[in-house]
Amino acid sequence: MTAQTRTSLVVTFASTHDAMRAEAVLVERNVPGRLIPTPTVVTAECGLAWKSPLSARDALVAALEALAHEEILELEV
Amino acid sequence: MRAFAQSGSYGRGAGDEDLDAGRIVFRTREKLSRLLGFSHPERVCFASGATQALNTAIMGMPRRYGRAIATDWDHNSTLRPLARLADEQGVRVEYVPADSDGALDYGALSALLDEPCDFVTCTHASNVTGMVCDAGRVVAMAHAHGVPVILDAAQTAGSLPLSMEELGTDVLCITGHKALMGPTGTGAILVAPGLELAPLVEGGSGMASAERRQPAAWPEHLEAGTLNIQGIAGLEAAVDWLAEQGIESIAAHEEALVGRFRAGIEGVSGLKAYGRFDLPHSGIVSVNLRDVDSAVLADELAERFGIATRAGLHCAPRMHAALGTLEQGCVRFSFGWFTSENDIDAAVAALAEIAGGL
């Protein structure tokens, strides 16, 4: 099976709590995206990551300023 | 009910059910933090109850001096892990005494703190007398010597207004099934920033799976294994209700009931209530009727009057030793939000009837 992938923004976290807090804030701010299993190519502590389309970069970066997170990556996922 | 039917596991998969579980846990951490005056929800770690929380705190505290201070008020959830530390690791444990009225000797604490120790552990409210200690004073005394404090709030969380940060305690241990009105099997340990505890249990964390040991990130550091999602969902509902009701209202209600009960039993011949009522008090009153076995009195109350109490030593042997009730035990009445004045009057009438018949 070949998975359908596209270049997306992937935000990684240090803990599940940080991921859940990010989801709560990002959903409230209508930043498009969702939590996904952290891609195995990423070296991240937490098994959950946030995935957004590239078009949401500005809104995502702005919202993440006040949120604990590790990295914002561009990945084929 | 939705949690029972649909929720998965916290911090594991990214399917809808697992994410739902994650949201329940996240919300409950945040709400407990607010309720307990703590601004670091990521350091609210769920446990099966105050026993697990206290074991985690006591066994996980950094140890440099091999000495700990506890109190006569403490429950076996504190006394037994301390005894284990003493037996297995040679930790010297000393106790702040209570007098025969149950009052803690703060002067003795001051003297005990003159010698270096690793931590002080203290029960916020005695589960025997209902008396509430001056936790802010204990913390200030311990911190003046650079000693961290573990506060057992099993009896007070949900029953009295409580702010972890105002008290300044380093660790707060709570249970969900008492005044927080949540399900059994729920509780938490709240750990102030800057204090690192060694985890009591290590295992699955849903993160950093390649690491040999439990991850350092909070709250997973103290949450190895599968969380009790259904229990935590119940605790969330309870905390919502408490926040709506207001802890101050609950405390005032319980205080009024304690006053009514005490006034009622003053006229019952041979009945003795334990503890001091001129000091801060929670919704507990323990009594004995002359030299009647506390188990017999509790059974009479249950069998003849349908009144639920608890007899015996209440897992607090040092407190009973101080009160002089190690042999007889005593009968504990616990009053809460759903206890009415009529319930109090019925309890007083039952005690009077039993006393009159003996």
Tab-separated table of N, CA and C in Angstrom, chain A residues 14-17 20-21 23-24 35-37 45-48, chain B residues 10-11 14 22-23 26 29-30 41-42 207-208 211 217 220:
chain	number	residue	atom	x	y	z
A	14	ALA	N	7.115	17.792	23.812
A	14	ALA	CA	7.909	17.057	24.811
A	14	ALA	C	7.058	16.106	25.636
A	15	SER	N	5.753	16.336	25.652
A	15	SER	CA	4.889	15.468	26.472
A	15	SER	C	3.485	15.432	25.876
A	16	THR	N	2.734	14.417	26.272
A	16	THR	CA	1.346	14.313	25.816
A	16	THR	C	0.543	15.508	26.310
A	17	HIS	N	0.847	15.954	27.516
A	17	HIS	CA	0.124	17.107	28.056
A	17	HIS	C	0.314	18.331	27.171
A	20	MET	N	-1.809	17.929	24.087
A	20	MET	CA	-3.242	18.115	24.318
A	20	MET	C	-3.565	19.594	24.545
A	21	ARG	N	-2.661	20.275	25.233
A	21	ARG	CA	-2.887	21.716	25.437
A	21	ARG	C	-2.851	22.441	24.086
A	23	GLU	N	-3.571	21.235	21.169
A	23	GLU	CA	-4.795	20.944	20.428
A	23	GLU	C	-5.940	21.835	20.909
A	24	ALA	N	-6.065	21.948	22.228
A	24	ALA	CA	-7.167	22.759	22.767
A	24	ALA	C	-7.080	24.201	22.264
A	35	LEU	N	-4.227	16.323	15.530
A	35	LEU	CA	-3.168	15.517	16.127
A	35	LEU	C	-2.982	14.236	15.321
A	36	ILE	N	-1.721	13.856	15.165
A	36	ILE	CA	-1.379	12.620	14.436
A	36	ILE	C	-0.315	11.855	15.245
A	37	PRO	N	-0.140	10.571	14.952
A	37	PRO	CA	1.011	9.878	15.564
A	37	PRO	C	2.307	10.533	15.065
A	45	GLU	N	10.026	13.442	21.722
A	45	GLU	CA	9.695	12.740	22.951
A	45	GLU	C	8.286	12.165	22.887
A	46	CYS	N	7.339	12.980	22.427
A	46	CYS	CA	5.930	12.643	22.527
A	46	CYS	C	5.449	11.861	21.317
A	47	GLY	N	4.554	10.915	21.548
A	47	GLY	CA	4.017	10.105	20.469
A	47	GLY	C	2.942	10.799	19.665
A	48	LEU	N	2.544	11.994	20.065
A	48	LEU	CA	1.555	12.761	19.322
A	48	LEU	C	2.191	14.031	18.762
B	10	TYR	N	-4.857	6.966	27.268
B	10	TYR	CA	-4.230	8.292	27.238
B	10	TYR	C	-2.814	8.234	26.666
B	11	GLY	N	-2.541	9.136	25.711
B	11	GLY	CA	-1.175	9.322	25.235
B	11	GLY	C	-0.630	8.172	24.415
B	14	ALA	N	-3.451	7.738	18.116
B	14	ALA	CA	-3.996	9.027	17.699
B	14	ALA	C	-5.379	8.850	17.079
B	22	GLY	N	-7.342	11.434	25.900
B	22	GLY	CA	-6.360	12.486	26.167
B	22	GLY	C	-7.009	13.797	26.549
B	23	ARG	N	-8.118	14.103	25.894
B	23	ARG	CA	-8.814	15.368	26.207
B	23	ARG	C	-9.426	15.323	27.607
B	26	PHE	N	-6.513	15.745	30.014
B	26	PHE	CA	-6.004	17.120	29.944
B	26	PHE	C	-6.938	18.081	30.692
B	29	ARG	N	-6.811	17.585	34.520
B	29	ARG	CA	-5.596	18.175	35.114
B	29	ARG	C	-5.774	19.686	35.290
B	30	GLU	N	-6.264	20.315	34.240
B	30	GLU	CA	-6.412	21.773	34.280
B	30	GLU	C	-7.403	22.172	35.382
B	41	PRO	N	-0.425	22.667	35.706
B	41	PRO	CA	-1.200	21.433	35.523
B	41	PRO	C	-0.374	20.278	34.984
B	42	GLU	N	0.720	20.586	34.288
B	42	GLU	CA	1.538	19.487	33.761
B	42	GLU	C	2.241	18.730	34.887
B	207	MET	N	5.504	7.652	25.199
B	207	MET	CA	6.457	8.612	24.636
B	207	MET	C	7.880	8.141	24.927
B	208	ALA	N	8.812	8.652	24.133
B	208	ALA	CA	10.239	8.351	24.338
B	208	ALA	C	10.452	6.862	24.572
B	211	GLU	N	13.881	5.089	25.288
B	211	GLU	CA	14.685	5.369	26.482
B	211	GLU	C	14.613	4.207	27.476
B	217	ALA	N	10.038	14.013	31.400
B	217	ALA	CA	8.977	14.996	31.136
B	217	ALA	C	7.778	14.749	32.054
B	220	GLU	N	4.260	12.582	32.578
B	220	GLU	CA	4.550	11.165	32.330
B	220	GLU	C	5.605	10.611	33.290
